[in-house]
Amino acid sequence: MAAIDEKYGEGWKETGIGGPSRDFWNNPDVRGALYAMHGRACAYCQQYLPENDRGDVEHFRPQSIYRWLAYAFDNYLLSCSTCNRLHKKDDFPRRGMACAYVDRGRLDQEERLLLDPTTDPTETWVDYDLSDDLCPVIPASALPADALTQVETTIALFKLNTRSRLVGARLDAIDRVEELLRGLDSGEERNAFILKRLASRYSPHAVIVRRILARIRPTLLPTSKEELALLITELCSDLDLMDRTRPSAIDRVRSRTWDRMRREILYALAVIWHAPLGSNPAEVEILLNAAGIREIVLPFRVEIVPLSDA
Amino acid sequence: MAVASDGGVAGFDIHPFALEELVVRNFKGIAEIRLDFTGTSALGGNWTCIAGINASGKTSILQSLCLLLLGLPLIPEMGGDRLHAMWRRTIEGERPPELTLRCRTGDTLRELFLPFATSGIDRPRLETQADGFAIMNAIWNELRNHMILSYGATRNVSDYRDTRYAHQSRQVRRQMTLFDPSAQVSNVDVLLGDHTDSTPAVETFNLLIPMLFDEADFGKLTLTPGEGLRFHQQGADLTALDLADGFRSTFAWLADLCTAWHETDPERSRKPQDITGIVLIDEIDLHLHATLQRRLVPALRKALPKVQFIITTHSPLVLSCFDRRELVILDRDSEGGIRTLDRQLFGMSMDDIYRWLMDTPPDSPVIEAMLRDADPSAAVLLAQSPDTTEREAEERVTRRRAFLRRLRTDDKPAA
């Protein structure tokens, strides 16, 4: 991304003319960094992003309105195609005008009506009505008016309570927790580990899982450090699976896809190593070493920020 | 090239004949659209599949192409009123259609042009095209010997004799189901057994059917000249009229194709693989069960490799049989009215195709409405799946409810 600014300057951001034309945001380094941030879950609806819908690199502020933010990493999220293409599209609900490049210093004063999953305390702003069989997402009680509007607009725009698959998957997550807890109480010790993984912030539908565990078994909530270790383990096992299913070199198209996806995982690990949330680089390095992939990740780590600068 | 006295061009060979590009202007709902037919794939055969939402112009495109292939000599048989109904009508008034087809005759790229006028085709305007007019006429004359077939979305077989189109030439009558929903597929006599002179067509049909279907699909099938189609299902002896709708409408066009192929020359090869021509089919999946929708196009590619097919469909199962270069996705929001696909569909599930290509959520609108009304009984419906019966779903919801109630009453301190 820095390379883009270097190459194209800032002029196009002000005039809206020229600038990069390619969708650099789909490059493996960007996707990798987003996996490091969101795991494999949609930032809006928390649905799992399977292999055939690996998520869109979504512009929180759409590039059709905020052209100057088209190549700003802070504006990127990982989102499922349903949220992005069917529901959000090029919308950005707000009061007043869209913030222009010349006013960029006041971007955070813009009266947006959507929750920003990366900066807002989403987890304390939303709740679930557990007395309803459908356990709908609702705004937390006693929210300030602005936050309340944002939560309500977000629920309505992404249809978080009316998409049948989404509601079904959320209810499935509750059933899974119930089942695992029942097993744990009858001696299935391993279930504690599985529940921790389900409650990790990088897991699909983690918010409702955490809400339940906080009430009933708070000791099972993972710490930030545990969450990170779980994410690293998951990325390592993805990498391992990829290495065991490498397509033949003759199959050029599949080889290219394979190579791109593998690089995404390595960038994700490199980003975690560089700036681990709730841990420190040295501990991440130990985990990578233990998985035997420190040497593979290292070049990617150096590429992001040279070690001497870190 | 010599121009003959009748305005035609003598010694003109159009073979091999291939469609390259169609431009439709002011035709019914279409302002302007361009279709490219040159996209090739490694899948075999020569196919173009047009998809889009309803009223996006699929049928209009097939009709335009059909008219261009019939050409000036035959179009008047359609009738002036029918042609005038094809004009584009907008708030600013009505505009006559202009249709253009670029095609390859041998090694040469040619252009067929059809401007409409109040009386039908604007012949004076065509005549001003100098040499072009003579060449177009020559191509249209040659195309009369080329097998060109159109099948509309209501094609069917019945023993009712429709005489409305009796005055038309066979070449035009064969296209009428595309223009008139109540018209019949013209040559189904062979299926019904009231045609005595059908031996070559029957032989071809009998070779073709086993290439497309299994005996398990409809039982044992026999087609005998003069006797029509008989098939045996669960001990019963049945006729073509008793076939399931999907088979009947598919057999109808296949039988018509076999008859048309042998009509000009009964000595032609009986082998389906040798059949050449252009076939337009509106909704190829008509009435077909999903397993057959899935199988039909790949089977036709093998059975009729030299026929150029231009088809339309609403079926994701049919769409997933095509290379992206063979697909034309009509989409008013895209530039030029056509969405260019930047990826193949083969690896996608039907859900993916509904969502990604057809902008349709692949789930039941009933449950969606219940969720909008916050109807709690939706919980039991959501829990049902291929692995979960209604009773099991009810148990699950009851267990979940008890769990959540305990959660609320336990009131343990939060972490």
XYZ file of C-alpha atoms in Angstrom:
725
model
C 0.000 0.000 0.000
C 2.841 2.373 0.819
C 4.257 1.506 -2.589
C 1.033 2.719 -4.159
C 1.312 6.144 -2.539
C 4.920 6.318 -3.629
C 4.019 5.530 -7.199
C 0.860 7.545 -7.673
C 1.320 10.398 -5.205
C -1.586 12.093 -3.466
C -2.913 14.218 -6.330
C -5.499 11.707 -7.559
C -7.066 11.498 -4.113
C -7.893 15.205 -4.210
C -9.037 15.454 -7.809
C -10.525 11.981 -8.154
C -8.733 11.777 -11.517
C -6.122 9.162 -12.335
C -4.612 7.101 -9.563
C -4.261 3.336 -9.404
C -6.772 1.428 -11.458
C -6.129 -2.127 -10.349
C -7.809 -3.793 -7.425
C -4.606 -3.975 -5.401
C -6.785 -4.670 -2.402
C -7.079 -8.282 -3.506
C -3.325 -8.770 -3.310
C -2.226 -11.552 -0.954
C -0.620 -9.146 1.530
C -3.908 -7.270 2.006
C -5.999 -10.401 2.320
C -3.420 -11.904 4.653
C -3.500 -8.851 6.926
C -7.299 -9.074 6.986
C -7.203 -12.747 7.976
C -4.886 -11.735 10.798
C -7.495 -9.182 11.900
C -10.750 -11.071 11.399
C -9.869 -14.743 11.196
C -12.156 -16.453 8.708
C -15.365 -14.715 9.693
C -17.358 -11.941 8.066
C -16.784 -8.642 9.881
C -20.465 -7.761 9.636
C -22.478 -10.959 10.132
C -19.779 -13.228 11.657
C -20.576 -16.044 9.233
C -17.773 -18.485 8.526
C -16.003 -17.797 5.232
C -15.622 -21.174 3.542
C -13.264 -21.992 0.715
C -15.784 -21.109 -1.992
C -16.621 -17.745 -0.425
C -13.325 -16.689 1.066
C -14.689 -13.253 1.706
C -14.548 -9.998 -0.195
C -12.043 -7.328 0.663
C -14.740 -4.833 1.465
C -14.356 -1.047 1.486
C -16.082 0.114 4.679
C -16.473 3.511 3.022
C -17.301 2.546 -0.565
C -14.760 3.579 -3.144
C -17.564 4.776 -5.410
C -18.130 7.657 -2.959
C -14.763 7.803 -1.180
C -12.412 7.303 -4.089
C -9.533 8.666 -2.022
C -9.962 5.756 0.406
C -9.890 3.082 -2.297
C -6.335 2.095 -1.356
C -6.379 2.845 2.374
C -5.904 -0.317 4.394
C -7.755 1.172 7.382
C -10.829 1.266 5.165
C -10.743 -2.456 4.455
C -12.726 -5.241 6.070
C -13.234 -8.896 5.360
C -16.858 -9.522 4.500
C -18.945 -12.371 3.095
C -20.321 -11.844 -0.386
C -23.902 -11.760 0.910
C -23.214 -8.840 3.255
C -21.086 -6.996 0.741
C -22.846 -7.568 -2.543
C -26.432 -8.296 -1.632
C -26.926 -5.938 1.285
C -24.298 -3.221 1.613
C -23.464 -2.785 -2.070
C -22.268 0.822 -2.525
C -24.263 2.166 0.420
C -22.792 4.108 3.273
C -25.632 5.414 5.451
C -24.706 8.708 7.096
C -26.109 12.120 7.961
C -24.729 14.966 5.897
C -22.132 14.942 3.146
C -19.496 12.313 2.602
C -16.134 13.425 3.937
C -13.941 14.629 1.065
C -10.174 14.265 0.802
C -9.546 17.900 1.738
C -11.430 17.307 5.013
C -9.639 14.043 5.702
C -8.556 15.212 9.165
C -12.208 15.280 10.203
C -13.154 11.827 8.938
C -13.934 10.618 12.452
C -16.434 13.440 12.873
C -18.498 12.245 9.965
C -21.967 11.214 11.157
C -21.923 7.667 9.878
C -24.872 5.452 10.723
C -23.077 2.098 10.456
C -21.053 0.345 13.115
C -17.385 0.189 12.263
C -16.435 -3.362 13.278
C -12.767 -2.425 13.601
C -13.048 0.677 15.803
C -16.404 0.574 17.595
C -16.834 -1.539 20.763
C -19.285 -3.739 18.897
C -19.274 -6.427 21.532
C -20.554 -4.165 24.277
C -23.009 -2.372 21.994
C -24.899 -5.426 20.767
C -26.815 -8.007 22.724
C -29.010 -11.014 21.984
C -32.566 -11.505 23.137
C -32.135 -14.970 24.641
C -35.779 -15.123 25.754
C -36.811 -15.265 22.083
C -36.550 -18.633 20.288
C -34.798 -16.865 17.420
C -32.272 -15.107 19.716
C -32.267 -11.933 17.579
C -29.428 -9.404 17.701
C -30.580 -6.313 19.573
C -28.892 -3.102 20.740
C -27.457 -3.352 24.264
C -29.496 -1.548 26.899
C -28.764 2.070 27.848
C -26.772 2.929 24.728
C -26.178 6.576 23.832
C -28.499 7.737 21.029
C -25.809 7.794 18.322
C -24.602 4.284 19.081
C -28.196 3.036 19.237
C -28.874 4.393 15.748
C -25.691 2.817 14.437
C -26.550 -0.594 15.876
C -30.123 -0.435 14.583
C -29.031 0.708 11.107
C -26.416 -2.037 10.936
C -28.895 -4.744 11.966
C -31.401 -3.498 9.387
C -28.951 -2.990 6.514
C -27.324 -6.404 6.814
C -30.650 -8.053 7.698
C -28.945 -9.733 10.631
C -32.233 -11.102 11.987
C -34.009 -12.021 8.760
C -31.415 -13.974 6.759
C -32.462 -17.560 7.313
C -29.028 -19.122 6.922
C -27.419 -16.580 9.161
C -30.054 -16.946 11.899
C -29.852 -20.733 11.522
C -26.052 -20.713 11.832
C -26.214 -18.519 14.942
C -28.721 -20.848 16.576
C -26.515 -23.803 15.596
C -23.633 -22.108 17.416
C -25.762 -21.918 20.581
C -26.682 -25.605 20.260
C -23.040 -26.501 19.836
C -22.136 -24.664 23.039
C -24.990 -26.357 24.898
C -23.880 -29.754 23.645
C -20.215 -29.164 24.480
C -21.044 -27.922 27.972
C -23.230 -30.976 28.565
C -20.336 -33.168 27.448
C -17.875 -31.254 29.616
C -20.087 -31.768 32.675
C -20.051 -35.508 32.061
C -16.281 -35.659 31.832
C -15.352 -34.728 28.239
C -12.348 -32.592 29.261
C -11.403 -31.861 25.649
C -14.603 -29.863 25.230
C -13.127 -27.040 27.300
C -10.525 -26.513 24.600
C -13.141 -26.619 21.818
C -15.296 -24.095 23.658
C -12.320 -21.775 24.021
C -11.770 -21.976 20.310
C -15.432 -21.248 19.560
C -15.302 -18.241 21.883
C -12.159 -16.832 20.289
C -12.766 -13.450 18.669
C -11.463 -14.868 15.386
C -14.142 -17.579 15.240
C -17.486 -17.322 13.465
C -20.407 -16.234 15.681
C -18.001 -15.702 18.575
C -19.968 -12.800 20.053
C -22.988 -14.900 21.001
C -20.746 -17.745 22.214
C -18.846 -15.327 24.449
C -22.074 -13.831 25.718
C -23.268 -17.271 26.813
C -19.979 -18.370 28.335
C -19.629 -15.058 30.203
C -22.902 -15.830 31.942
C -22.457 -19.492 32.633
C -18.745 -20.445 32.559
C -16.557 -17.325 32.395
C -13.416 -19.370 33.085
C -13.727 -20.811 29.587
C -13.375 -17.422 27.897
C -9.986 -17.319 26.177
C -7.498 -14.554 26.944
C -6.237 -12.419 24.042
C -3.035 -14.418 24.119
C -4.908 -17.715 23.913
C -7.034 -16.355 21.078
C -3.954 -15.439 19.137
C -2.373 -18.844 19.717
C -5.565 -20.496 18.479
C -5.538 -18.340 15.341
C -1.903 -19.174 14.675
C -2.629 -22.892 15.130
C -5.501 -22.622 12.677
C -3.428 -20.775 10.070
C -0.630 -23.338 10.494
C -3.006 -26.209 9.910
C -4.441 -24.425 6.829
C -0.905 -24.086 5.542
C -0.176 -27.719 6.260
C -3.332 -28.803 4.427
C -2.383 -26.654 1.443
C 1.107 -28.099 1.294
C -0.375 -31.570 1.209
C -2.823 -30.718 -1.597
C -0.546 -28.868 -3.970
C -1.886 -29.084 -7.557
C 0.370 -30.358 -10.304
C 2.443 -27.632 -11.971
C 0.849 -28.430 -15.332
C -2.470 -27.173 -14.024
C -1.462 -23.526 -14.313
C -4.721 -21.932 -13.199
C -5.092 -24.023 -10.069
C -1.397 -23.649 -9.306
C -1.712 -19.873 -9.424
C -4.733 -19.907 -7.097
C -2.965 -22.290 -4.770
C 0.118 -20.112 -4.694
C -1.916 -16.969 -4.013
C -3.857 -18.589 -1.171
C -0.706 -19.939 0.367
C 0.896 -16.512 0.269
C -2.177 -15.041 1.953
C -1.704 -17.388 4.905
C 1.994 -16.588 5.131
C 1.291 -12.841 5.071
C -1.336 -13.364 7.782
C 1.238 -15.086 9.992
C 3.814 -12.406 9.190
C 1.403 -9.634 10.187
C 0.633 -11.417 13.460
C 4.336 -11.803 14.116
C 4.950 -8.126 13.429
C 2.073 -6.763 15.533
C 0.450 -9.443 17.681
C -2.723 -8.336 19.416
C -2.500 -9.193 23.117
C 0.891 -10.870 22.840
C 4.428 -9.984 21.784
C 6.541 -10.863 18.738
C 8.900 -13.060 20.718
C 6.083 -15.358 21.841
C 4.677 -15.561 18.326
C 8.145 -16.476 17.122
C 8.247 -19.344 19.617
C 4.912 -20.648 18.306
C 6.062 -20.403 14.691
C 9.260 -22.182 15.600
C 7.317 -24.927 17.317
C 5.195 -25.354 14.181
C 8.407 -25.529 12.155
C 7.479 -22.659 9.854
C 9.448 -19.725 11.235
C 11.867 -19.859 8.312
C 9.019 -19.919 5.765
C 7.263 -16.932 7.329
C 10.448 -14.912 7.872
C 10.798 -13.459 4.324
C 7.180 -12.284 4.457
C 7.768 -10.790 7.902
C 10.824 -8.914 6.613
C 8.914 -7.741 3.556
C 6.181 -6.046 5.632
C 8.556 -4.118 7.886
C 12.296 -4.808 7.810
C 13.355 -6.275 11.150
C 15.781 -3.439 11.925
C 12.876 -0.943 11.848
C 10.680 -2.973 14.112
C -18.376 -13.254 -58.152
C -21.085 -13.033 -60.823
C -24.418 -11.445 -60.119
C -27.154 -13.554 -61.647
C -30.172 -12.124 -63.443
C -32.551 -12.841 -60.569
C -30.504 -10.624 -58.276
C -28.838 -13.610 -56.642
C -25.196 -14.476 -56.935
C -24.352 -17.556 -58.918
C -21.934 -20.211 -57.756
C -22.024 -19.124 -54.167
C -21.085 -21.535 -51.431
C -21.686 -20.427 -47.855
C -20.253 -23.516 -46.176
C -19.005 -23.749 -43.567
C -21.432 -21.224 -42.130
C -20.861 -19.784 -38.656
C -22.429 -16.961 -36.671
C -20.032 -14.306 -35.369
C -21.902 -11.310 -34.027
C -25.507 -10.222 -33.630
C -26.525 -6.580 -33.207
C -30.136 -5.931 -32.222
C -31.505 -2.382 -32.260
C -35.012 -1.229 -31.340
C -36.442 -4.700 -31.092
C -39.334 -4.909 -28.609
C -37.794 -4.016 -25.227
C -34.213 -3.891 -26.508
C -32.664 -0.512 -27.357
C -29.371 -1.985 -28.475
C -27.479 -5.115 -27.662
C -24.484 -6.906 -29.173
C -23.844 -10.616 -28.850
C -20.668 -12.380 -29.712
C -20.894 -15.994 -30.858
C -17.199 -16.625 -31.354
C -16.438 -17.651 -27.774
C -15.061 -21.143 -27.937
C -14.412 -23.693 -25.264
C -12.737 -27.023 -24.886
C -16.062 -28.655 -24.089
C -16.903 -29.515 -27.671
C -19.721 -28.490 -29.956
C -20.672 -24.950 -30.775
C -22.837 -23.416 -28.076
C -24.058 -20.075 -26.822
C -26.196 -19.941 -23.718
C -28.151 -16.783 -22.985
C -29.226 -16.185 -19.408
C -30.831 -13.321 -17.598
C -33.749 -12.374 -15.476
C -37.262 -12.500 -16.925
C -38.078 -9.805 -19.457
C -34.390 -9.177 -20.014
C -34.748 -9.901 -23.729
C -33.650 -13.521 -24.134
C -36.538 -14.482 -26.402
C -36.247 -11.237 -28.376
C -32.622 -12.040 -29.120
C -33.511 -15.521 -30.382
C -36.320 -14.036 -32.491
C -33.980 -11.431 -34.018
C -31.457 -14.080 -34.893
C -34.140 -16.300 -36.388
C -35.448 -13.469 -38.603
C -31.924 -12.683 -39.819
C -31.422 -16.316 -40.785
C -34.769 -16.549 -42.604
C -34.025 -13.312 -44.426
C -35.883 -11.129 -46.835
C -37.417 -13.860 -48.974
C -39.115 -15.701 -46.106
C -39.883 -13.069 -43.479
C -43.062 -11.752 -45.174
C -44.685 -15.124 -44.410
C -44.660 -14.123 -40.758
C -47.318 -11.518 -41.480
C -47.129 -7.722 -41.334
C -48.909 -7.415 -37.993
C -46.520 -9.778 -36.279
C -43.537 -7.870 -37.666
C -44.976 -4.529 -36.661
C -45.471 -5.830 -33.119
C -41.685 -6.162 -32.894
C -41.070 -2.408 -33.026
C -39.648 -0.758 -29.974
C -42.246 1.470 -28.362
C -41.181 4.109 -25.876
C -42.702 7.264 -24.521
C -41.092 9.130 -27.434
C -42.885 7.012 -30.006
C -42.140 3.847 -31.917
C -38.968 2.940 -33.708
C -38.414 0.275 -36.357
C -35.975 -2.525 -35.509
C -32.598 -2.807 -37.222
C -31.008 -6.218 -37.035
C -27.482 -7.084 -38.123
C -25.745 -10.438 -38.199
C -22.069 -10.890 -38.930
C -21.395 -14.377 -40.108
C -18.607 -16.310 -41.671
C -19.260 -18.009 -44.980
C -16.239 -20.107 -45.777
C -13.329 -17.762 -45.040
C -15.194 -14.530 -45.613
C -16.864 -12.352 -43.040
C -20.295 -11.216 -44.273
C -23.019 -9.059 -42.928
C -26.748 -9.663 -43.048
C -28.879 -6.603 -42.394
C -32.617 -6.238 -41.757
C -34.065 -2.759 -41.395
C -37.786 -2.748 -40.602
C -40.364 -0.456 -42.181
C -44.084 -0.012 -41.691
C -44.836 -2.585 -44.348
C -42.446 -5.223 -42.970
C -38.819 -5.118 -44.096
C -37.474 -1.882 -45.584
C -36.589 -3.357 -48.962
C -35.755 -0.050 -50.697
C -33.211 0.671 -47.972
C -31.684 -2.776 -48.395
C -31.459 -2.319 -52.163
C -29.340 0.778 -51.715
C -26.657 -1.461 -50.191
C -25.243 -1.995 -53.737
C -23.313 -5.279 -53.899
C -24.277 -6.035 -50.339
C -27.887 -6.633 -51.284
C -27.048 -9.246 -53.897
C -24.722 -11.047 -51.530
C -27.266 -11.006 -48.729
C -29.881 -12.469 -51.035
C -27.453 -15.129 -52.135
C -26.735 -16.070 -48.524
C -30.422 -16.159 -47.660
C -31.094 -18.366 -50.677
C -28.347 -20.724 -49.627
C -29.593 -20.764 -46.053
C -32.844 -22.327 -47.252
C -30.851 -25.517 -47.684
C -29.290 -25.103 -44.278
C -31.076 -26.621 -41.314
C -32.333 -23.729 -39.207
C -34.688 -24.537 -36.356
C -36.271 -22.508 -33.591
C -38.121 -23.795 -30.572
C -40.082 -21.471 -28.326
C -40.663 -21.931 -24.616
C -44.084 -23.546 -25.068
C -43.196 -26.169 -27.666
C -45.284 -29.255 -27.313
C -46.774 -32.275 -28.964
C -50.490 -32.764 -29.367
C -52.715 -34.557 -31.806
C -54.650 -31.367 -32.451
C -54.131 -30.189 -36.058
C -53.310 -26.507 -36.097
C -53.922 -25.210 -39.632
C -53.179 -21.540 -39.011
C -49.694 -21.791 -40.459
C -50.522 -24.247 -43.266
C -49.880 -21.565 -45.900
C -46.327 -21.033 -44.745
C -43.267 -22.701 -46.132
C -41.881 -25.484 -43.945
C -38.766 -23.396 -43.293
C -40.880 -20.661 -41.656
C -43.357 -22.975 -39.975
C -40.466 -24.605 -38.127
C -39.711 -21.338 -36.374
C -43.242 -20.468 -35.298
C -43.160 -21.802 -31.718
C -40.586 -19.095 -31.042
C -43.021 -16.379 -32.142
C -46.392 -17.796 -31.116
C -46.837 -19.549 -27.756
C -49.808 -21.509 -29.078
C -48.011 -22.831 -32.161
C -46.984 -26.470 -32.385
C -43.666 -28.026 -33.155
C -44.072 -28.621 -36.866
C -42.778 -32.116 -37.521
C -44.021 -34.281 -34.712
C -45.905 -36.598 -37.039
C -42.982 -38.939 -36.812
C -43.586 -39.320 -33.066
C -47.316 -39.774 -33.471
C -47.058 -42.219 -36.335
C -49.160 -40.480 -38.975
C -46.304 -39.884 -41.328
C -45.522 -42.771 -43.646
C -42.384 -41.415 -45.250
C -40.224 -41.059 -42.185
C -37.788 -43.956 -42.302
C -34.510 -41.941 -42.385
C -35.700 -39.566 -39.643
C -36.789 -42.491 -37.478
C -33.414 -44.157 -37.917
C -31.596 -41.009 -36.862
C -33.954 -40.509 -33.924
C -33.375 -44.081 -32.775
C -29.619 -43.485 -32.859
C -29.897 -40.130 -31.106
C -32.133 -40.949 -28.137
C -29.844 -43.569 -26.508
C -27.025 -40.992 -26.693
C -29.059 -38.576 -24.598
C -31.139 -40.653 -22.228
C -31.082 -43.893 -20.273
C -33.668 -46.568 -20.645
C -34.211 -46.077 -16.917
C -35.536 -42.566 -17.635
C -38.743 -43.648 -19.327
C -38.689 -47.370 -19.912
C -38.062 -49.184 -23.158
C -38.623 -47.026 -26.193
C -39.453 -48.016 -29.757
C -40.011 -45.700 -32.675
C -41.227 -47.345 -35.873
C -41.981 -45.550 -39.151
C -45.718 -45.123 -39.558
C -46.458 -46.336 -36.059
C -45.005 -43.575 -33.989
C -43.359 -43.737 -30.639
C -44.198 -46.491 -28.164
C -42.662 -46.922 -24.808
C -43.172 -49.428 -22.080
C -43.319 -48.326 -18.501
C -44.249 -50.540 -15.571
C -45.927 -53.062 -17.873
C -47.983 -50.447 -19.719
C -47.759 -49.708 -23.450
C -47.844 -45.938 -23.965
C -47.628 -43.405 -26.827
C -45.701 -40.154 -27.249
C -48.660 -38.210 -25.863
C -48.363 -40.120 -22.585
C -44.731 -39.131 -22.027
C -43.946 -36.892 -19.094
C -43.979 -33.213 -20.136
C -40.226 -32.826 -19.958
C -39.589 -35.777 -22.259
C -42.415 -34.837 -24.567
C -41.186 -31.294 -25.153
C -37.603 -32.519 -25.551
C -38.537 -35.419 -27.841
C -40.666 -33.002 -29.855
C -37.747 -30.840 -30.908
C -35.407 -33.815 -31.330
C -37.900 -35.554 -33.635
C -38.446 -32.317 -35.534
C -34.692 -31.923 -35.921
C -34.306 -35.452 -37.320
C -37.162 -34.886 -39.762
C -35.831 -31.501 -40.877
C -32.369 -32.961 -41.422
C -33.609 -35.598 -43.849
C -36.282 -33.503 -45.510
C -34.135 -31.892 -48.205
C -32.159 -35.062 -48.837
C -33.366 -38.427 -47.507
C -30.023 -40.021 -48.460
C -28.070 -37.931 -45.968
C -26.062 -39.613 -43.245
C -28.220 -41.130 -40.498
C -25.553 -40.491 -37.911
C -26.453 -37.702 -35.468
C -22.768 -36.721 -35.380
C -22.994 -35.686 -39.043
C -25.976 -33.364 -38.646
C -25.171 -29.713 -39.330
C -27.336 -26.671 -38.776
C -28.325 -23.921 -36.391
C -30.762 -24.610 -33.580
C -32.293 -21.936 -31.350
C -34.017 -23.184 -28.208
C -35.809 -21.004 -25.699
C -35.538 -22.564 -22.221
C -33.827 -25.815 -23.057
C -34.595 -27.102 -19.546
C -38.352 -26.822 -20.126
C -40.234 -29.171 -17.752
C -37.137 -31.360 -17.316
C -36.346 -33.025 -14.023
C -33.156 -31.729 -12.381
C -31.117 -34.874 -13.144
C -31.935 -34.464 -16.846
C -31.287 -30.708 -16.835
C -27.874 -31.564 -15.545
C -27.202 -34.167 -18.232
C -28.796 -32.796 -21.372
C -26.263 -30.226 -22.620
C -23.128 -32.378 -22.170
C -24.943 -35.249 -23.915
C -26.021 -33.000 -26.802
C -22.464 -31.716 -27.207
C -21.350 -35.266 -27.926
C -24.383 -36.394 -29.921
C -24.704 -33.330 -32.173
C -21.215 -31.807 -32.312
C -21.732 -30.051 -35.660
C -24.927 -28.253 -34.774
C -24.564 -24.659 -33.597
C -26.852 -24.191 -30.611
C -28.054 -20.890 -29.265
C -30.173 -21.523 -26.205
C -31.625 -19.756 -23.204
C -32.191 -21.062 -19.705
C -33.227 -20.152 -16.166
C -31.638 -23.253 -14.718
C -28.391 -23.000 -12.741
C -27.868 -26.700 -13.503
C -27.850 -25.898 -17.212
C -25.728 -22.768 -16.746
C -23.080 -24.785 -14.960
C -22.622 -26.883 -18.134
C -21.093 -23.929 -19.980
C -17.720 -22.332 -20.251
C -17.867 -18.634 -19.329
C -16.975 -17.764 -22.934
C -20.144 -19.498 -24.109
C -22.374 -17.651 -21.669
C -24.165 -14.409 -22.414
C -25.514 -12.943 -19.195
C -28.067 -10.244 -19.907
C -27.969 -7.598 -17.216
C -29.420 -4.139 -17.655
C -27.031 -2.713 -15.074
C -23.889 -3.793 -16.902
C -22.276 -1.844 -19.684
C -23.759 -2.810 -23.033
C -26.485 -4.775 -21.241
C -24.257 -7.835 -20.886
C -22.311 -8.916 -17.829
C -18.855 -10.196 -18.637
C -17.931 -13.169 -16.508
C -14.456 -13.044 -15.030
C -14.670 -16.564 -13.641
C -15.964 -20.013 -14.485
C -19.066 -21.550 -12.939
C -17.897 -25.170 -12.958
C -16.510 -25.059 -9.424
C -19.543 -23.299 -8.006
C -22.451 -24.897 -6.203
C -26.008 -24.217 -7.302
C -26.301 -21.904 -4.283
C -23.299 -19.952 -5.508
C -24.801 -19.617 -8.967
C -28.132 -18.401 -7.627
C -26.433 -15.861 -5.407
C -23.497 -14.774 -7.501
C -24.937 -14.923 -10.997
C -28.680 -14.699 -10.625
C -28.926 -12.325 -7.635
C -31.401 -14.690 -6.014
C -31.122 -15.865 -2.427
C -31.129 -19.670 -2.597
C -33.497 -20.129 0.311
C -37.197 -20.191 0.999
C -39.036 -16.856 0.981
C -41.537 -18.373 3.417
C -39.028 -18.512 6.232
C -37.718 -15.084 5.287
C -41.231 -13.657 5.729
C -41.563 -15.396 9.107
C -38.240 -13.951 10.242
C -39.337 -10.493 9.157
C -42.440 -10.904 11.300
C -40.255 -12.270 14.127
C -42.444 -15.382 14.176
C -40.818 -17.660 16.801
C -42.077 -20.831 15.086
C -39.368 -20.181 12.467
C -36.877 -21.646 14.962
C -38.216 -25.179 14.448
C -38.202 -24.691 10.672
C -34.608 -23.449 10.660
C -33.449 -26.503 12.581
C -34.770 -28.934 9.953
C -32.323 -30.227 7.370
C -31.484 -33.329 5.353
C -30.097 -34.700 8.639
C -32.812 -33.441 10.974
C -36.486 -34.371 10.961
C -39.235 -32.098 12.188
C -39.499 -34.043 15.443
C -35.753 -33.824 16.071
C -35.892 -30.103 15.315
C -38.632 -29.610 17.893
C -36.539 -31.445 20.473
C -33.557 -29.272 19.669
C -35.515 -26.062 20.064
C -36.982 -27.259 23.380
C -33.512 -28.154 24.667
C -32.089 -24.810 23.530
C -34.947 -22.958 25.200
C -34.305 -24.757 28.508
C -30.575 -24.039 28.242
C -31.118 -20.350 27.599
C -33.659 -20.108 30.416
C -31.161 -21.646 32.838
C -28.625 -19.149 31.551
C -30.856 -16.223 32.398
C -31.864 -17.470 35.854
C -28.450 -18.733 36.975
C -27.235 -15.167 36.827
C -23.634 -15.972 37.473
C -21.317 -13.005 37.514
C -19.760 -12.065 34.188
C -16.035 -12.448 33.692
